[in-house]
Coordinates of C-alpha atoms and ligand atoms in Angstrom, one line a residue:
X1 CA -21.9 -3.2 5.3
X2 CA -20.7 -5.8 2.9
X3 CA -21.4 -5.0 -0.7
X4 CA -19.9 -5.3 -4.2
X5 CA -17.8 -2.8 -6.1
X6 CA -19.5 0.5 -7.0
X7 CA -22.5 -0.2 -4.7
X8 CA -21.9 3.1 -2.9
X9 CA -20.2 1.9 0.3
X10 CA -17.9 4.9 0.5
X11 CA -20.8 7.1 -0.4
X12 CA -22.9 5.6 2.4
X13 CA -20.1 5.9 4.8
X14 CA -19.9 9.7 4.1
X15 CA -23.7 10.0 4.4
X16 CA -23.5 8.1 7.7
X17 CA -20.9 10.5 9.0
X18 CA -23.1 13.4 8.1
X19 CA -26.1 11.9 9.9
X20 CA -24.1 11.3 13.0
X21 CA -23.0 15.0 13.0
X22 CA -26.6 16.1 12.5
X23 CA -28.0 13.9 15.3
X24 CA -25.1 13.8 17.8
X25 CA -22.8 16.7 16.7
X26 CA -23.7 19.1 19.6
X27 CA -23.2 16.4 22.3
X28 CA -19.9 15.3 20.7
X29 CA -18.7 18.9 20.7
X30 CA -19.6 19.4 24.4
X31 CA -18.0 16.2 25.5
X32 CA -14.9 16.9 23.3
X33 CA -15.5 13.6 21.5
X34 CA -14.9 12.8 17.8
X35 CA -16.0 10.4 15.2
X36 CA -13.2 8.3 13.8
X37 CA -13.2 7.3 10.1
X38 CA -10.4 4.9 9.3
X39 CA -9.2 4.5 5.6
X40 CA -6.7 2.3 4.0
X41 CA -4.5 5.0 2.4
X42 CA -3.6 8.7 3.1
X43 CA -5.1 9.5 -0.3
X44 CA -8.5 8.0 0.6
X45 CA -8.3 9.8 4.0
X46 CA -7.8 13.2 2.2
X47 CA -10.7 12.5 -0.2
X48 CA -13.1 11.6 2.6
X49 CA -11.9 14.5 4.7
X50 CA -12.8 16.8 1.8
X51 CA -16.2 15.1 1.4
X52 CA -17.1 15.8 5.1
X53 CA -16.2 19.4 4.6
X54 CA -13.1 19.2 6.8
X55 CA -15.3 19.0 9.9
X56 CA -13.1 18.9 13.0
X57 CA -15.5 16.6 14.8
X58 CA -14.5 13.9 12.3
X59 CA -11.1 12.3 12.5
X60 CA -10.3 10.8 9.2
X61 CA -7.0 8.9 9.1
X62 CA -5.2 5.7 8.4
X63 CA -5.3 3.1 11.1
X64 CA -1.8 4.0 12.2
X65 CA -2.5 7.6 13.0
X66 CA -5.8 6.7 14.6
X67 CA -4.2 4.2 16.9
X68 CA -1.3 6.4 17.8
X69 CA -3.5 9.3 18.7
X70 CA -4.9 7.2 21.5
X71 CA -1.9 5.0 22.4
X72 CA 0.7 7.8 22.7
X73 CA -0.4 8.7 26.2
X74 CA 0.4 5.2 27.5
X75 CA 4.1 5.7 27.8
X76 CA 4.9 3.2 30.5
X77 CA 3.1 0.4 28.7
X78 CA 4.8 1.3 25.5
X79 CA 8.2 1.2 27.2
X80 CA 7.5 -2.2 28.6
X81 CA 6.4 -3.5 25.2
X82 CA 9.5 -2.1 23.5
X83 CA 11.8 -3.8 26.0
X84 CA 10.1 -7.1 25.3
X85 CA 10.2 -6.5 21.6
X86 CA 14.0 -5.8 21.5
X87 CA 14.6 -8.9 23.5
X88 CA 12.5 -10.9 21.0
X89 CA 14.6 -9.4 18.1
X90 CA 17.8 -10.4 19.9
X91 CA 16.4 -13.9 20.4
X92 CA 15.4 -14.2 16.8
X93 CA 18.8 -13.1 15.6
X94 CA 20.6 -15.5 17.9
X95 CA 18.4 -18.3 16.8
X96 CA 19.1 -17.4 13.2
X97 CA 22.8 -17.5 13.9
X98 CA 22.6 -20.8 15.5
X99 CA 20.9 -22.2 12.4
X100 CA 23.3 -20.8 9.8
X101 CA 24.4 -23.6 7.4
X102 CA 27.8 -23.8 5.7
X103 CA 26.5 -22.0 2.6
X104 CA 25.8 -18.7 4.5
X105 CA 28.3 -16.0 3.5
X106 CA 30.6 -14.5 6.1
X107 CA 29.1 -11.1 5.5
X108 CA 25.7 -12.4 6.5
X109 CA 27.2 -13.8 9.7
X110 CA 29.0 -10.5 10.4
X111 CA 25.8 -8.5 9.9
X112 CA 23.9 -10.8 12.2
X113 CA 26.5 -10.3 14.9
X114 CA 26.5 -6.5 14.5
X115 CA 22.6 -6.4 14.6
X116 CA 22.7 -8.3 17.8
X117 CA 25.1 -5.7 19.3
X118 CA 23.0 -2.9 18.0
X119 CA 19.8 -4.3 19.6
X120 CA 21.7 -4.8 22.9
X121 CA 22.8 -1.2 22.8
X122 CA 19.1 -0.2 22.2
X123 CA 18.1 -2.3 25.2
X124 CA 20.5 -0.4 27.4
X125 CA 19.3 3.0 26.0
X126 CA 15.6 2.3 26.3
X127 CA 15.6 3.1 30.1
X128 CA 16.6 6.7 29.3
X129 CA 13.8 7.4 26.7
X130 CA 11.4 10.0 28.0
X131 CA 8.7 9.9 25.4
X132 CA 7.9 7.9 22.3
X133 CA 7.0 9.2 18.8
X134 CA 5.7 7.6 15.7
X135 CA 8.2 7.9 12.8
X136 CA 9.1 6.6 9.4
X137 CA 11.2 3.8 10.8
X138 CA 11.6 2.5 14.2
X139 CA 14.6 3.5 16.4
X140 CA 13.8 2.4 19.9
X141 CA 16.8 4.0 21.5
X142 CA 15.6 7.4 20.3
X143 CA 12.0 6.6 21.3
X144 CA 10.8 6.2 17.7
X145 CA 8.2 3.5 16.8
X146 CA 7.6 2.4 13.2
X147 CA 4.4 1.4 11.4
X148 CA 4.4 -2.2 12.4
X149 CA 5.2 -1.3 16.1
X150 CA 2.2 1.0 16.3
X151 CA -0.2 -1.8 15.1
X152 CA 1.3 -4.3 17.5
X153 CA 1.5 -2.2 20.6
X154 CA -1.9 -0.5 20.3
X155 CA -3.8 -3.7 19.4
X156 CA -2.2 -5.3 22.4
X157 CA -3.2 -2.5 24.6
X158 CA -6.8 -2.6 23.2
X159 CA -7.1 -6.3 23.7
X160 CA -5.5 -6.5 27.2
X161 CA -6.3 -3.2 28.9
X162 CA -9.9 -2.4 29.9
X163 CA -8.8 1.1 30.7
X164 CA -7.5 1.6 27.2
X165 CA -10.8 0.3 25.7
X166 CA -12.7 2.7 27.8
X167 CA -10.5 5.5 26.6
X168 CA -11.0 4.6 23.0
X169 CA -14.8 4.7 23.4
X170 CA -14.7 7.9 25.4
X171 CA -12.6 9.7 22.8
X172 CA -14.2 8.1 19.7
X173 CA -17.8 6.8 20.4
X174 CA -18.2 6.2 16.7
X175 CA -15.6 4.4 14.7
X176 CA -16.1 3.6 10.9
X177 CA -13.6 1.5 9.0
X178 CA -13.6 1.8 5.2
X179 CA -12.1 -1.0 3.0
X180 CA -12.6 -3.3 6.0
X181 CA -11.5 -6.4 4.0
X182 CA -7.9 -5.3 4.0
X183 CA -7.8 -4.4 7.7
X184 CA -5.3 -6.5 9.9
X185 CA -7.2 -9.2 11.8
X186 CA -5.6 -8.1 15.0
X187 CA -7.1 -4.7 14.6
X188 CA -10.6 -6.1 14.0
X189 CA -10.2 -8.3 17.1
X190 CA -9.1 -5.2 19.1
X191 CA -12.1 -3.0 18.0
X192 CA -14.5 -5.9 18.6
X193 CA -13.1 -6.1 22.2
X194 CA -13.9 -2.4 22.7
X195 CA -17.4 -2.9 21.4
X196 CA -18.0 -5.9 23.6
X197 CA -16.9 -4.0 26.7
X198 CA -18.5 -0.7 25.9
X199 CA -21.7 -2.0 24.3
X200 CA -24.2 0.9 23.4
X201 CA -21.5 3.6 24.3
X202 CA -19.5 2.5 21.2
X203 CA -20.8 2.3 17.6
X204 CA -18.5 0.4 15.3
X205 CA -19.1 0.2 11.5
X206 CA -17.2 -1.8 8.9
X207 CA -17.6 -1.1 5.2
X208 CA -16.0 -3.5 2.8
X209 CA -16.1 -6.3 0.3
X210 CA -14.3 -9.6 0.8
X211 CA -13.9 -10.0 -3.0
X212 CA -11.8 -6.8 -3.0
X213 CA -9.2 -8.0 -0.5
X214 CA -5.9 -7.6 -2.3
X215 CA -3.4 -7.7 0.5
X216 CA -2.4 -10.9 2.1
X217 CA -2.5 -9.2 5.5
X218 CA -6.2 -8.3 5.2
X219 CA -8.9 -10.1 7.1
X220 CA -11.4 -10.5 4.2
X221 CA -14.7 -11.2 5.9
X222 CA -15.4 -9.5 9.2
X223 CA -16.8 -12.1 11.7
X224 CA -20.4 -10.9 12.3
X225 CA -21.3 -10.7 16.0
X226 CA -24.8 -11.7 17.2
X227 CA -26.0 -8.2 18.0
X228 CA -24.7 -6.6 14.8
X229 CA -26.8 -5.4 11.9
X230 CA -25.8 -6.3 8.4
X231 CA -26.7 -3.7 5.8
X232 CA -27.0 -5.1 2.2
X233 CA -26.5 -2.9 -0.8
X234 CA -27.3 -5.0 -3.9
X235 CA -27.4 -2.2 -6.5
X236 CA -24.4 -1.1 -8.5
X237 CA -24.2 2.6 -9.4
X238 CA -20.8 2.7 -11.2
X239 CA -20.6 0.0 -13.9
X240 CA -22.2 0.1 -17.3
X241 CA -24.2 -3.1 -18.2
X242 CA -21.3 -4.8 -20.1
X243 CA -18.9 -4.3 -17.1
X244 CA -21.6 -5.3 -14.6
X245 CA -22.1 -8.6 -16.4
X246 CA -18.4 -9.3 -16.4
X247 CA -18.1 -8.3 -12.7
X248 CA -20.9 -10.8 -11.8
X249 CA -19.4 -13.5 -13.9
X250 CA -15.9 -13.0 -12.2
X251 CA -17.6 -13.1 -8.8
X252 CA -19.7 -16.2 -9.5
X253 CA -16.8 -18.5 -9.0
X254 CA -15.8 -16.8 -5.8
X255 CA -18.9 -16.2 -3.7
X256 CA -22.7 -15.8 -4.0
X257 CA -23.0 -12.1 -4.3
X258 CA -24.7 -10.8 -7.4
X259 CA -25.2 -7.1 -8.1
X260 CA -28.2 -5.6 -10.0
X261 CA -28.8 -2.2 -11.6
X262 CA -25.7 -0.6 -13.1
X263 CA -24.9 3.0 -13.9
X264 CA -27.7 5.2 -15.2
X265 CA -27.5 8.4 -17.2
X266 CA -30.0 11.3 -17.7
X267 CA -31.4 11.4 -21.2
X268 CA -33.6 14.5 -21.0
X269 CA -36.1 13.7 -18.3
X270 CA -35.5 9.9 -18.4
X271 CA -32.9 7.9 -16.7
X272 CA -31.4 5.3 -19.1
X273 CA -28.9 2.5 -18.4
X274 CA -25.4 2.9 -19.7
X275 CA -24.4 -0.1 -21.9
X276 CA -20.7 0.5 -22.2
X277 CA -18.2 -2.1 -23.5
X278 CA -16.0 -4.8 -21.9
X279 CA -13.7 -6.6 -24.3
X280 CA -10.8 -9.1 -23.9
X281 CA -7.9 -8.8 -26.3
X282 CA -5.6 -11.8 -26.4
X283 CA -2.1 -10.8 -27.5
X284 CA 1.2 -12.6 -28.0
X285 CA 4.1 -12.2 -25.5
X286 CA 6.8 -10.8 -27.7
X287 CA 9.0 -7.8 -27.7
X288 CA 6.3 -5.5 -29.1
X289 CA 4.0 -5.3 -26.2
X290 CA 3.8 -1.5 -26.2
X291 CA 2.9 -1.5 -29.9
X292 CA 0.3 -4.2 -29.3
X293 CA -1.4 -2.1 -26.6
X294 CA -1.4 0.9 -28.9
X295 CA -3.0 -1.3 -31.6
X296 CA -5.7 -2.3 -29.1
X297 CA -6.4 1.3 -28.3
X298 CA -6.6 2.3 -31.9
X299 CA -9.0 -0.6 -32.5
X300 CA -11.3 0.5 -29.7
X301 CA -11.2 4.1 -30.8
X302 CA -12.4 3.0 -34.2
X303 CA -15.0 0.6 -32.9
X304 CA -16.5 2.9 -30.3
X305 CA -16.1 6.1 -32.4
X306 CA -14.2 7.5 -29.5
X307 CA -10.9 9.3 -30.2
X308 CA -10.0 9.5 -26.5
X309 CA -9.0 5.8 -26.7
X310 CA -6.1 6.8 -29.1
X311 CA -2.7 6.7 -27.4
X312 CA -2.0 10.1 -25.8
X313 CA 1.3 11.7 -24.8
X314 CA 0.0 13.9 -22.0
X315 CA -3.1 13.8 -19.8
X316 CA -4.0 10.3 -21.0
X317 CA -7.8 9.8 -20.6
X318 CA -7.3 6.0 -20.5
X319 CA -6.2 4.5 -17.2
X320 CA -3.8 1.6 -17.7
X321 CA -3.7 -0.9 -14.9
X322 CA -0.6 -3.0 -14.6
X323 CA 0.5 -5.4 -11.9
X324 CA 4.1 -4.2 -11.7
X325 CA 5.2 -3.2 -15.1
X326 CA 8.9 -3.7 -15.9
X327 CA 8.5 -2.1 -19.3
X328 CA 6.6 0.8 -17.9
X329 CA 9.3 1.2 -15.3
X330 CA 11.9 1.4 -17.9
X331 CA 10.0 3.8 -20.1
X332 CA 9.1 6.0 -17.2
X333 CA 12.8 6.0 -16.2
X334 CA 13.1 3.8 -13.0
X335 CA 14.2 0.5 -14.5
X336 CA 17.1 0.0 -12.1
X337 CA 15.1 0.7 -9.1
X338 CA 12.5 -1.8 -10.3
X339 CA 15.1 -4.4 -10.9
X340 CA 16.8 -3.8 -7.5
X341 CA 13.7 -4.4 -5.5
X342 CA 12.0 -7.0 -7.6
X343 CA 14.7 -9.3 -9.2
X344 CA 15.9 -11.9 -6.6
X345 CA 14.7 -9.5 -3.9
X346 CA 12.9 -10.5 -0.6
X347 CA 9.1 -10.8 -0.9
X348 CA 8.7 -7.9 1.4
X349 CA 10.6 -5.6 -1.0
X350 CA 8.5 -6.8 -4.0
X351 CA 5.2 -6.2 -2.3
X352 CA 6.3 -3.0 -0.7
X353 CA 7.5 -1.7 -4.0
X354 CA 3.9 -1.6 -5.2
X355 CA 2.9 1.2 -2.9
X356 CA 6.3 2.5 -1.8
X357 CA 6.0 1.0 1.7
X358 CA 9.1 -1.2 1.5
X359 CA 11.3 -0.1 4.4
X360 CA 14.3 0.9 2.2
X361 CA 12.0 3.2 0.1
X362 CA 9.9 4.8 2.8
X363 CA 12.2 7.6 4.0
X364 CA 13.3 8.4 0.4
X365 CA 9.8 8.7 -1.0
X366 CA 7.9 10.1 2.0
X367 CA 10.5 12.6 3.2
X368 CA 13.8 13.1 1.3
X369 CA 12.3 13.4 -2.2
X370 CA 9.5 15.7 -1.1
X371 CA 11.9 17.9 0.6
X372 CA 14.3 18.0 -2.3
X373 CA 11.4 18.9 -4.6
X374 CA 10.0 21.6 -2.2
X375 CA 13.5 23.1 -2.0
X376 CA 13.9 23.1 -5.8
X377 CA 10.6 24.8 -6.3
X378 CA 11.3 27.3 -3.5
X379 CA 8.4 26.1 -1.4
X380 CA 10.0 26.9 1.9
X381 CA 6.9 26.5 4.0
X382 CA 6.4 22.9 2.6
X383 CA 10.0 22.1 3.3
X384 CA 9.8 23.3 7.0
X385 CA 6.5 21.4 7.4
X386 CA 8.1 18.2 6.1
X387 CA 11.0 18.7 8.5
X388 CA 8.7 19.3 11.4
X389 CA 6.8 16.0 10.6
X390 CA 9.7 13.7 9.9
X391 CA 12.8 15.2 11.5
X392 CA 13.7 15.1 15.2
X393 CA 15.9 18.1 14.7
X394 CA 12.9 20.5 14.9
X395 CA 11.1 18.6 17.7
X396 CA 10.4 20.9 20.7
X397 CA 12.5 18.8 23.2
X398 CA 15.5 19.0 20.9
X399 CA 15.4 22.7 20.4
X400 CA 16.2 23.6 24.0
X401 CA 19.6 25.5 24.2
X402 CA 20.1 25.2 20.4
X403 CA 21.1 28.0 18.2
X404 CA 18.0 27.9 16.0
X405 CA 19.3 30.3 13.3
X406 CA 22.4 28.1 12.9
X407 CA 20.3 25.0 12.7
X408 CA 18.0 26.5 10.1
X409 CA 21.0 27.4 8.0
X410 CA 22.3 23.9 8.2
X411 CA 18.9 22.5 7.3
X412 CA 18.8 24.9 4.3
X413 CA 22.2 23.7 3.2
X414 CA 21.2 20.1 3.6
X415 CA 18.0 20.6 1.6
X416 CA 19.9 22.4 -1.2
X417 CA 22.3 19.5 -1.5
X418 CA 19.5 17.0 -1.5
X419 CA 17.7 18.9 -4.3
X420 CA 20.9 18.7 -6.3
X421 CA 21.6 15.0 -5.6
X422 CA 18.0 14.1 -6.4
X423 CA 17.5 16.4 -9.5
X424 CA 16.8 14.9 -13.0
X425 CA 20.4 15.5 -14.2
X426 CA 22.2 14.2 -11.1
X427 CA 24.7 11.3 -11.3
X428 CA 24.3 10.6 -7.5
X429 CA 23.2 7.2 -6.2
X430 CA 20.6 6.5 -3.5
X431 CA 23.4 5.7 -1.2
X432 CA 24.8 9.3 -1.7
X433 CA 21.4 10.7 -0.7
X434 CA 21.1 8.5 2.4
X435 CA 24.7 9.3 3.5
X436 CA 24.0 13.0 3.1
X437 CA 20.8 12.6 5.3
X438 CA 22.8 10.7 7.9
X439 CA 25.5 13.4 8.0
X440 CA 23.1 16.1 8.6
X441 CA 21.1 13.9 11.0
X442 CA 17.9 14.8 9.0
X443 CA 16.0 11.8 10.3
X444 CA 16.4 8.7 12.4
X445 CA 16.5 5.8 9.9
X446 CA 14.8 2.5 10.4
X447 CA 17.6 0.5 12.1
X448 CA 17.5 -2.0 9.2
X449 CA 18.4 0.7 6.8
X450 CA 20.8 2.4 9.2
X451 CA 22.7 -1.0 9.5
X452 CA 23.3 -1.0 5.7
X453 CA 24.6 2.6 5.8
X454 CA 27.0 2.0 8.6
X455 CA 28.2 -1.5 7.7
X456 CA 28.8 -1.7 4.0
X457 CA 31.4 0.1 2.1
X458 CA 30.1 1.3 -1.3
X459 CA 33.0 -0.2 -3.2
X460 CA 32.8 -3.5 -1.6
X461 CA 29.2 -3.7 -2.7
X462 CA 29.9 -3.0 -6.3
X463 CA 32.9 -5.2 -6.7
X464 CA 32.5 -8.5 -4.9
X465 CA 28.9 -9.1 -4.1
X466 CA 27.5 -11.6 -6.5
X467 CA 24.1 -10.5 -8.0
X468 CA 24.1 -13.4 -10.5
X469 CA 22.5 -16.7 -9.8
X470 CA 25.1 -17.9 -7.3
X471 CA 23.2 -17.1 -4.2
X472 CA 20.1 -18.9 -5.3
X473 CA 18.8 -21.2 -2.7
X474 CA 20.8 -19.4 0.0
X475 CA 19.0 -18.4 3.2
X476 CA 17.1 -15.1 3.4
X477 CA 19.7 -12.6 4.7
X478 CA 21.9 -13.0 1.6
X479 CA 19.0 -12.2 -0.7
X480 CA 18.3 -9.0 1.3
X481 CA 21.9 -8.0 1.4
X482 CA 22.3 -8.3 -2.4
X483 CA 19.0 -6.5 -3.1
X484 CA 20.1 -3.7 -0.8
X485 CA 23.5 -3.5 -2.6
X486 CA 21.7 -3.1 -5.9
X487 CA 19.2 -0.6 -4.3
X488 CA 21.9 1.7 -2.8
X489 CA 23.7 1.8 -6.1
X490 CA 20.6 2.9 -8.1
X491 CA 20.6 6.4 -9.6
X492 CA 18.8 8.8 -7.2
X493 CA 17.1 10.5 -10.1
X494 CA 14.9 7.4 -10.6
X495 CA 13.0 8.1 -7.5
X496 CA 10.9 10.9 -8.9
X497 CA 9.4 9.0 -11.9
X498 CA 8.9 6.0 -9.5
X499 CA 7.0 8.3 -7.1
X500 CA 4.9 9.7 -10.0
X501 CA 4.0 6.1 -10.9
X502 CA 3.0 5.1 -7.4
X503 CA 1.1 8.4 -6.9
X504 CA -1.0 7.8 -10.0
X505 CA 0.4 10.7 -11.9
X506 CA 1.4 8.6 -14.9
X507 CA -1.2 6.9 -17.2
X508 CA -0.2 3.7 -15.4
X509 CA -1.5 2.6 -12.1
X510 CA -0.7 -0.5 -10.2
X511 CA -3.6 -2.9 -9.9
X512 CA -3.2 -2.7 -6.1
X513 CA -3.3 1.0 -6.1
X514 CA -6.7 1.6 -7.7
X515 CA -9.1 0.2 -5.2
X516 CA -11.9 2.7 -4.4
X517 CA -11.1 4.7 -7.6
X518 CA -13.1 5.0 -10.8
X519 CA -12.3 6.1 -14.4
X520 CA -14.3 6.4 -17.6
X521 CA -11.9 4.3 -19.7
X522 CA -9.9 1.5 -18.2
X523 CA -7.3 -0.8 -19.9
X524 CA -6.2 -3.7 -17.7
X525 CA -2.9 -5.4 -18.8
X526 CA -2.6 -9.0 -17.7
X527 CA 1.0 -10.2 -18.3
X528 CA 2.4 -12.9 -16.0
X529 CA 5.8 -12.6 -17.8
X530 CA 6.3 -9.1 -16.7
X531 CA 5.0 -9.5 -13.1
X532 CA 7.4 -10.7 -10.4
X533 CA 4.6 -11.8 -8.0
X534 CA 4.3 -15.5 -7.6
X535 CA 1.2 -14.9 -5.5
X536 CA -0.7 -13.7 -8.6
X537 CA -1.1 -15.5 -11.9
X538 CA -3.6 -14.5 -14.6
X539 CA -2.7 -17.6 -16.6
X540 CA -3.5 -19.9 -13.7
X541 CA -6.7 -18.0 -12.9
X542 CA -7.9 -18.3 -16.4
X543 CA -6.9 -22.0 -16.5
X544 CA -4.2 -21.5 -19.1
X545 CA -1.5 -22.8 -16.9
X546 CA -1.2 -25.7 -14.4
X547 CA -1.3 -25.0 -10.7
X548 CA 2.1 -25.3 -9.0
X549 CA 2.8 -28.0 -6.5
X550 CA 2.5 -25.3 -3.8
X551 CA -1.0 -24.3 -5.1
X552 CA -2.0 -28.0 -5.0
X553 CA -0.7 -28.3 -1.5
X554 CA -2.6 -25.2 -0.5
X555 CA -5.7 -26.6 -2.1
X556 CA -5.4 -29.9 -0.2
X557 CA -5.0 -28.0 3.1
X558 CA -8.0 -25.8 2.4
X559 CA -5.8 -22.6 2.1
X560 CA -6.2 -20.2 -0.8
X561 CA -4.2 -20.4 -3.9
X562 CA -3.0 -17.8 -6.4
X563 CA -6.3 -18.4 -8.3
X564 CA -8.5 -16.9 -5.6
X565 CA -6.0 -14.0 -5.0
X566 CA -5.8 -13.2 -8.7
X567 CA -9.6 -13.4 -9.1
X568 CA -10.0 -10.7 -6.5
X569 CA -7.4 -8.5 -8.1
X570 CA -9.0 -9.0 -11.5
X571 CA -12.4 -8.1 -10.0
X572 CA -11.1 -4.9 -8.5
X573 CA -9.5 -3.9 -11.8
X574 CA -12.4 -4.5 -14.0
X575 CA -14.9 -2.8 -11.7
X576 CA -13.1 0.5 -12.0
X577 CA -14.6 1.3 -15.4
X578 CA -17.5 3.7 -15.6
X579 CA -17.8 3.5 -19.4
X580 CA -15.5 1.2 -21.4
X581 CA -13.2 -1.6 -20.2
X582 CA -10.5 -3.3 -22.3
X583 CA -8.5 -6.3 -20.9
X584 CA -5.2 -7.0 -22.8
X585 CA -4.0 -10.5 -22.0
X586 CA -0.5 -11.4 -23.1
X587 CA 0.1 -15.2 -23.6
X588 CA 2.4 -17.4 -25.7
X589 CA -0.4 -18.8 -27.8
X590 CA -3.2 -16.3 -28.2
X591 CA -5.4 -18.4 -30.5
X592 CA -5.7 -21.4 -28.2
X593 CA -5.9 -19.2 -25.1
X594 CA -8.9 -17.3 -26.7
X595 CA -10.6 -20.6 -27.5
X596 CA -10.2 -21.8 -23.9
X597 CA -11.4 -18.5 -22.4
X598 CA -14.5 -18.6 -24.7
X599 CA -15.6 -21.6 -22.7
X600 CA -15.4 -19.8 -19.3
X601 CA -18.4 -17.6 -19.8
X602 CA -16.7 -14.4 -18.5
X603 CA -16.9 -12.3 -21.7
X604 CA -19.4 -12.7 -24.5
X605 CA -17.8 -14.7 -27.3
X606 CA -17.9 -11.7 -29.8
X607 CA -16.0 -9.6 -27.3
X608 CA -13.0 -11.9 -27.1
X609 CA -10.6 -10.8 -29.8
X610 CA -7.2 -11.9 -31.1
X611 CA -5.5 -9.0 -32.9
Ligands
LIG1 N1 -27.3 6.1 -4.2 C1 -26.6 6.4 -5.3 N2 -27.2 6.9 -6.4 C2 -26.4 7.2 -7.5 N3 -25.1 7.1 -7.6 C3 -24.5 6.6 -6.5 C4 -25.2 6.2 -5.3 N4 -24.3 5.8 -4.4 C5 -23.1 5.9 -5.0 N5 -23.2 6.4 -6.2 C6 -22.1 6.6 -7.2 O1 -21.6 5.3 -7.6 C7 -20.2 5.3 -7.7 C8 -19.6 4.2 -6.7 O2 -19.8 4.6 -5.4 P1 -18.8 4.3 -4.2 O3 -17.4 4.7 -4.7 O4 -19.3 4.9 -3.0 O5 -18.9 2.7 -4.2 P2 -18.1 1.7 -3.4 O6 -19.0 0.6 -3.0 O7 -17.3 2.4 -2.3 O8 -17.1 1.1 -4.5 P3 -15.7 0.2 -4.4 O9 -16.1 -1.0 -3.6 O10 -15.4 -0.1 -5.8 O11 -14.7 1.0 -3.6 C9 -19.7 6.7 -7.4 O12 -19.6 7.4 -8.6 C10 -20.9 7.3 -6.6 O13 -21.0 8.7 -6.8

């Protein structure tokens, strides 16, 4: 099913699941089979799981848990794959070392040498691993595979092993994939391989919209196979008329899809179309951005006669969508964390910062902070659950011959200390938190993170690692090392406000984080100055800034540029609004920008305002 935003793809997916249960439920139960529904995020999985009434015949999960639930049984194949993977890493590191130029710092060379030794040790230990688990980071010597590994090893199995393909279809004769445009191409290839082999025994459904692909790792359009059926859904059920017109206009430059309809509302017995508003405010890039946004809100409140648009301290009814907002980060209290992982940081850190998936952040946000909070709030059950999920200490195999009471006491002590270190008043750094977790062996860190904790003395980091412009132009490893130094020195109490931001608990959401969601009032902030993402540029998208040489080269080669990527992100943002949409564009010269944008035919002329 390929259809635009608000066309009811997720709604249809849920209805489809209900029909499968009604028609095939009994048979599935008898054969101990389940229906798989794959979502892009854990949050989406929880929502769909609720919508299907927590029916145990339906397995709603992210792609990682889905793949692991099948692949985990293939221990021998996994062990072989891991051995090859470790050797690959060693080869890569040795190649990198051979290519080090004279400008590479000694520390980078030392780290490379130590990493090689570490992988060689893992290589030796791998033969003794009895079973593999799926964890926050990968630690092969302990049998722990990370997120990337799961994707690689299971897609490989699916593509190369007929037995594995049969097993997938036997366990899950129906597989639905939501947000299919952002699915890894290798996973699509693997699922198609299952379908080709199993034919009518396996029903595969993709639900997506290529215009809403916002991650570079996503496939975009699913290659349609000859015997597949395409289900069009031309109607839009979410957007008011003003927003639907804008959505169609944005899309016009990207593909052919046009939506009709729009949200309707009951007026007595009659259904009437919701008109809504969609306005563009063009504002100057100065030091008063927050005041300008407040001014826009006050303007709309007056024009629409809707007080809910006025700035609110708590429970803000307006959703503000920002790409990665330095000012919001500062105001919400995680300015240093933002700077550490965005300023002169590796690309992977910047993009992983948007949804807390960057490897330095993962264990902190998904495990250590939740456990600190559960402890502080006396939620013992939650704390134990977290330990069960993330820590090897409570794994069945590790409990044999262990004094459990003593272990639980130690864990309680560790959790108490964590709660203190990560509390709002704490002076501790992220390094302090990670060191504590290491001392208590709370979790097996991703080897990349473990390397920093072992290798680098805290003082050395603070004193003599340049974070000014000196390292510019140097090869990758130095950039990562410096970003990690800044990250480990960040105050640990910045993690909680950062997590609230990523989890949509603040009035701000990241533009990447809102796909699939809808809100009555949406304010999209377009500000290239504040973003640190060269892959997106609203000024280039709107024709206010020249394309870079790299963009031009991409164009020549037929690859996509930041213009297409930004158009898709803009489409996703604008189509979240159920009632009123405001777009605040910050540029150096608002008057001439507004004049230019009037010629683009995106917004009606009267709805482009310079305040
Ligand atoms: N047939 C329908 N009749 C009326 N309302 C509908 C219908 N289908 C969906 N809706 C409503 O329209 C809105 C959008 O639906 P849904 O979220 O399923 O769309 P979507 O295509 O998945 O959107 P997106 O691509 O933006 O994620 C929801 O509020 C949903 O309740």
